[in-house]
Coordinates of C-alpha atoms and ligand atoms in Angstrom, one line a residue:
M1 CA 64.0 -89.0 -0.1
T2 CA 62.1 -92.4 0.0
F3 CA 58.5 -93.1 0.8
D4 CA 57.4 -94.2 4.2
K5 CA 56.4 -97.8 3.3
S6 CA 54.0 -97.9 6.3
I7 CA 51.7 -95.5 4.5
E8 CA 49.9 -97.6 2.0
K9 CA 48.2 -94.9 0.0
Q10 CA 50.6 -92.8 -2.0
L11 CA 49.9 -90.0 -4.5
P12 CA 51.0 -91.0 -8.0
S13 CA 53.9 -88.9 -9.1
T14 CA 51.9 -88.0 -12.3
R15 CA 49.7 -85.7 -10.1
T16 CA 52.9 -83.7 -9.2
T17 CA 53.8 -83.5 -12.9
E18 CA 50.4 -82.3 -13.8
L19 CA 50.6 -79.5 -11.1
D20 CA 54.0 -78.6 -12.4
S21 CA 52.8 -78.1 -16.0
I22 CA 49.9 -76.0 -14.7
C23 CA 52.2 -73.8 -12.5
L24 CA 54.8 -73.5 -15.2
K25 CA 52.2 -71.5 -17.2
A26 CA 51.6 -69.0 -14.3
E27 CA 53.9 -66.9 -12.2
V28 CA 50.8 -65.4 -10.6
I29 CA 47.5 -67.2 -9.9
P30 CA 44.7 -64.7 -9.3
V31 CA 42.3 -65.8 -6.4
L32 CA 38.7 -65.1 -7.3
A33 CA 35.6 -64.9 -5.0
I34 CA 32.8 -64.4 -7.5
Q35 CA 29.7 -62.8 -6.1
R36 CA 27.6 -62.5 -9.3
V37 CA 27.7 -65.5 -11.6
E38 CA 27.3 -63.1 -14.6
D39 CA 30.8 -61.7 -13.8
A40 CA 32.5 -65.1 -14.0
V41 CA 33.3 -65.2 -17.7
P42 CA 34.1 -61.5 -18.4
L43 CA 36.3 -61.5 -15.2
A44 CA 38.1 -64.6 -16.1
A45 CA 38.5 -63.6 -19.8
A46 CA 40.0 -60.2 -18.7
L47 CA 42.6 -62.0 -16.6
V48 CA 43.4 -64.6 -19.3
E49 CA 43.7 -61.9 -22.0
G50 CA 46.0 -59.9 -19.6
G51 CA 48.3 -62.9 -19.7
L52 CA 47.3 -64.9 -16.6
G53 CA 46.1 -68.3 -17.8
V54 CA 45.7 -70.1 -14.4
L55 CA 43.0 -69.0 -12.0
E56 CA 41.7 -70.1 -8.6
V57 CA 38.0 -69.8 -8.1
T58 CA 37.2 -70.1 -4.4
L59 CA 34.2 -71.8 -3.0
R60 CA 33.5 -68.8 -0.8
T61 CA 30.4 -67.7 -2.7
D62 CA 27.2 -69.6 -3.6
C63 CA 27.7 -69.4 -7.3
A64 CA 31.3 -70.6 -7.4
L65 CA 30.7 -74.0 -8.9
E66 CA 28.4 -72.6 -11.6
A67 CA 31.1 -69.9 -12.2
V68 CA 33.7 -72.7 -12.8
R69 CA 31.4 -74.5 -15.2
R70 CA 30.8 -71.3 -17.2
I71 CA 34.5 -70.4 -17.2
K72 CA 35.6 -73.9 -18.3
A73 CA 33.1 -73.8 -21.2
A74 CA 34.0 -70.2 -22.4
L75 CA 37.8 -70.4 -21.8
P76 CA 38.9 -74.0 -22.5
Q77 CA 42.6 -72.8 -22.8
A78 CA 42.7 -71.6 -19.2
S79 CA 43.5 -73.8 -16.2
I80 CA 40.9 -73.4 -13.5
G81 CA 41.5 -74.4 -9.9
V82 CA 38.7 -74.7 -7.4
G83 CA 39.9 -73.2 -4.1
T84 CA 38.8 -73.0 -0.4
V85 CA 38.0 -76.8 -0.6
L86 CA 37.6 -77.9 3.0
T87 CA 36.1 -81.4 2.7
P88 CA 36.2 -84.4 0.4
A89 CA 32.6 -83.7 -0.6
Q90 CA 33.7 -80.3 -1.9
Y91 CA 36.6 -81.9 -3.7
R92 CA 34.2 -84.2 -5.5
Q93 CA 32.0 -81.2 -6.4
A94 CA 35.1 -79.5 -7.9
E95 CA 35.9 -82.6 -9.9
Q96 CA 32.3 -82.7 -11.3
A97 CA 32.5 -79.0 -12.2
G98 CA 35.5 -79.6 -14.4
A99 CA 38.3 -78.3 -12.1
D100 CA 41.8 -78.7 -13.5
F101 CA 43.1 -78.7 -9.9
V102 CA 41.9 -78.2 -6.4
V103 CA 43.4 -75.9 -3.8
T104 CA 42.8 -76.1 0.0
P105 CA 43.6 -73.5 2.6
G106 CA 44.9 -76.2 5.0
T107 CA 44.7 -79.9 5.0
T108 CA 43.1 -82.8 6.9
E109 CA 43.9 -86.5 6.8
A110 CA 40.6 -87.0 4.9
L111 CA 41.6 -84.5 2.2
Y112 CA 45.1 -86.0 1.8
L113 CA 43.5 -89.5 1.4
Y114 CA 40.9 -88.3 -1.0
G115 CA 43.5 -86.5 -3.1
V116 CA 45.5 -89.7 -3.5
T117 CA 42.9 -91.4 -5.6
S118 CA 41.3 -88.4 -7.3
P119 CA 42.1 -87.8 -11.0
V120 CA 42.2 -84.1 -10.2
P121 CA 45.5 -82.9 -8.6
M122 CA 45.4 -81.0 -5.3
L123 CA 47.6 -78.2 -4.1
P124 CA 47.2 -78.7 -0.4
G125 CA 47.5 -75.7 1.9
M126 CA 50.0 -75.7 4.7
A127 CA 51.8 -73.3 7.0
T128 CA 54.2 -75.4 9.1
V129 CA 56.9 -78.0 8.7
S130 CA 54.6 -80.5 10.5
E131 CA 51.8 -80.0 7.9
L132 CA 54.4 -80.3 5.2
M133 CA 55.6 -83.6 6.6
A134 CA 52.0 -84.9 6.8
G135 CA 51.5 -84.3 3.1
W136 CA 55.0 -85.5 2.2
Q137 CA 54.3 -89.0 3.6
Y138 CA 51.3 -89.3 1.3
G139 CA 53.5 -88.4 -1.7
Y140 CA 52.5 -84.7 -2.0
R141 CA 55.4 -82.6 -3.3
R142 CA 53.7 -79.3 -4.2
F143 CA 51.9 -77.1 -1.6
K144 CA 50.1 -73.8 -1.2
F145 CA 51.9 -71.9 1.6
F146 CA 49.0 -70.1 3.3
P147 CA 48.7 -67.6 4.8
A148 CA 52.2 -66.8 3.5
E149 CA 52.9 -63.3 5.0
A150 CA 51.3 -64.1 8.3
S151 CA 53.2 -67.5 8.6
G152 CA 56.7 -66.3 8.2
G153 CA 56.8 -65.3 4.5
V154 CA 60.0 -65.6 2.6
K155 CA 62.0 -66.5 5.7
A156 CA 59.8 -69.5 6.4
L157 CA 60.1 -70.7 2.8
K158 CA 63.8 -70.5 3.0
A159 CA 63.8 -72.6 6.2
F160 CA 61.5 -75.2 4.7
A161 CA 64.2 -75.8 2.0
G162 CA 66.5 -77.2 4.7
P163 CA 64.6 -80.3 5.8
I164 CA 62.6 -80.8 2.6
A165 CA 64.5 -79.3 -0.3
E166 CA 62.4 -81.0 -3.0
A167 CA 59.1 -79.4 -2.0
R168 CA 57.8 -76.6 -4.1
F169 CA 55.3 -73.9 -3.0
C170 CA 52.7 -71.5 -4.2
P171 CA 52.7 -68.9 -1.4
T172 CA 49.4 -67.0 -1.1
G173 CA 48.0 -64.6 1.5
G174 CA 49.2 -61.1 1.8
I175 CA 51.1 -61.1 -1.5
N176 CA 50.9 -58.2 -3.9
L177 CA 52.8 -56.5 -6.7
D178 CA 55.4 -55.1 -4.3
N179 CA 56.5 -58.3 -2.5
A180 CA 55.8 -61.0 -5.1
E181 CA 59.3 -60.7 -6.6
D182 CA 60.9 -61.6 -3.3
Y183 CA 58.9 -64.9 -3.2
L184 CA 59.4 -65.7 -6.9
A185 CA 63.2 -65.3 -6.4
L186 CA 63.2 -68.4 -4.1
K187 CA 64.2 -71.7 -5.6
N188 CA 61.4 -73.5 -4.0
V189 CA 58.7 -71.1 -5.1
M190 CA 57.0 -72.0 -8.4
C191 CA 54.4 -69.3 -8.5
V192 CA 52.4 -67.0 -6.2
G193 CA 48.7 -66.5 -5.6
G194 CA 46.7 -63.4 -4.6
S195 CA 43.4 -61.6 -4.7
W196 CA 45.0 -58.2 -5.6
L197 CA 44.3 -58.8 -9.3
T198 CA 40.5 -58.8 -8.7
P199 CA 39.7 -55.8 -6.4
N200 CA 36.0 -55.6 -5.5
S201 CA 35.8 -52.0 -6.7
L202 CA 36.8 -53.0 -10.3
V203 CA 34.6 -56.1 -10.4
E204 CA 31.5 -54.3 -9.0
A205 CA 32.0 -51.6 -11.6
E206 CA 32.4 -54.3 -14.3
D207 CA 35.7 -52.6 -15.2
W208 CA 37.1 -55.5 -17.2
D209 CA 39.7 -53.2 -18.9
G210 CA 41.0 -52.3 -15.4
I211 CA 41.3 -56.0 -14.5
R212 CA 43.0 -56.7 -17.8
H213 CA 45.5 -53.9 -17.1
L214 CA 46.3 -55.4 -13.6
A215 CA 46.8 -58.8 -15.1
R216 CA 49.0 -57.5 -17.8
E217 CA 51.1 -55.6 -15.3
A218 CA 51.7 -58.7 -13.2
A219 CA 52.2 -61.0 -16.2
Q220 CA 54.9 -58.7 -17.7
R221 CA 56.6 -57.9 -14.4
F222 CA 57.0 -61.5 -13.3
H223 CA 57.4 -63.4 -16.6
H224 CA 60.0 -66.2 -16.2
Ligands
3PG1 C1 43.4 -67.2 -0.6 O1 42.4 -67.8 -0.3 O2 44.3 -67.7 -1.2 C2 43.6 -65.8 0.0 O3 42.4 -65.3 0.4 C3 44.3 -64.9 -0.9 O4 45.0 -64.1 -0.1 P1 45.0 -62.5 -0.3 O5 43.6 -62.1 -0.3 O6 45.9 -62.0 0.8 O7 45.7 -62.3 -1.7

């Protein structure tokens, strides 16, 4: 498929390649909402030690950016995405905190435009073919399908492959150990995301062994 020449700003294809090499390392991307900044490093370390080397730290808590800085310093081998990015200003903060990639729950024109010139690749959130088309015209080829289960799940992803077969997705939202396999079996799914690997009960209890166990279970079950 060729670019729409009337759109002047296009995402360089290198951003897609960068996202591919990150997603290739991860069948499952844990989604983290860190409440206490002291939990950031032990939590991330448990996930990485369990075999999940790509994490999404959401901007849903006040300490999220500080958590990203600490995780980046302590675990340089891990790829850290900053999630729940809603505005270009937050995108910039994620860049400054050292994010390897940025994830959004949905997308605006402003975010698509900002992502075109940012050195940090974005995985834009979308749930419909129209949103997919909006990103496509700016050169985006990889997307977060969110909220996956509520937006048609596996059936919707199969349908997206009709009009835009080249797009690849990281479905997130309502995914767990039981249904992840159905998503990962699709040709246009590169990995899945979910918060089931970081249950509040384990994090509050600082049960890092429990988290490591959950990560290992997912890493072993879904290994390519
Ligand atoms: C996200 O932001 O990606 C979601 O909150 C994760 O969805 P889940 O909690 O249903 O896994």
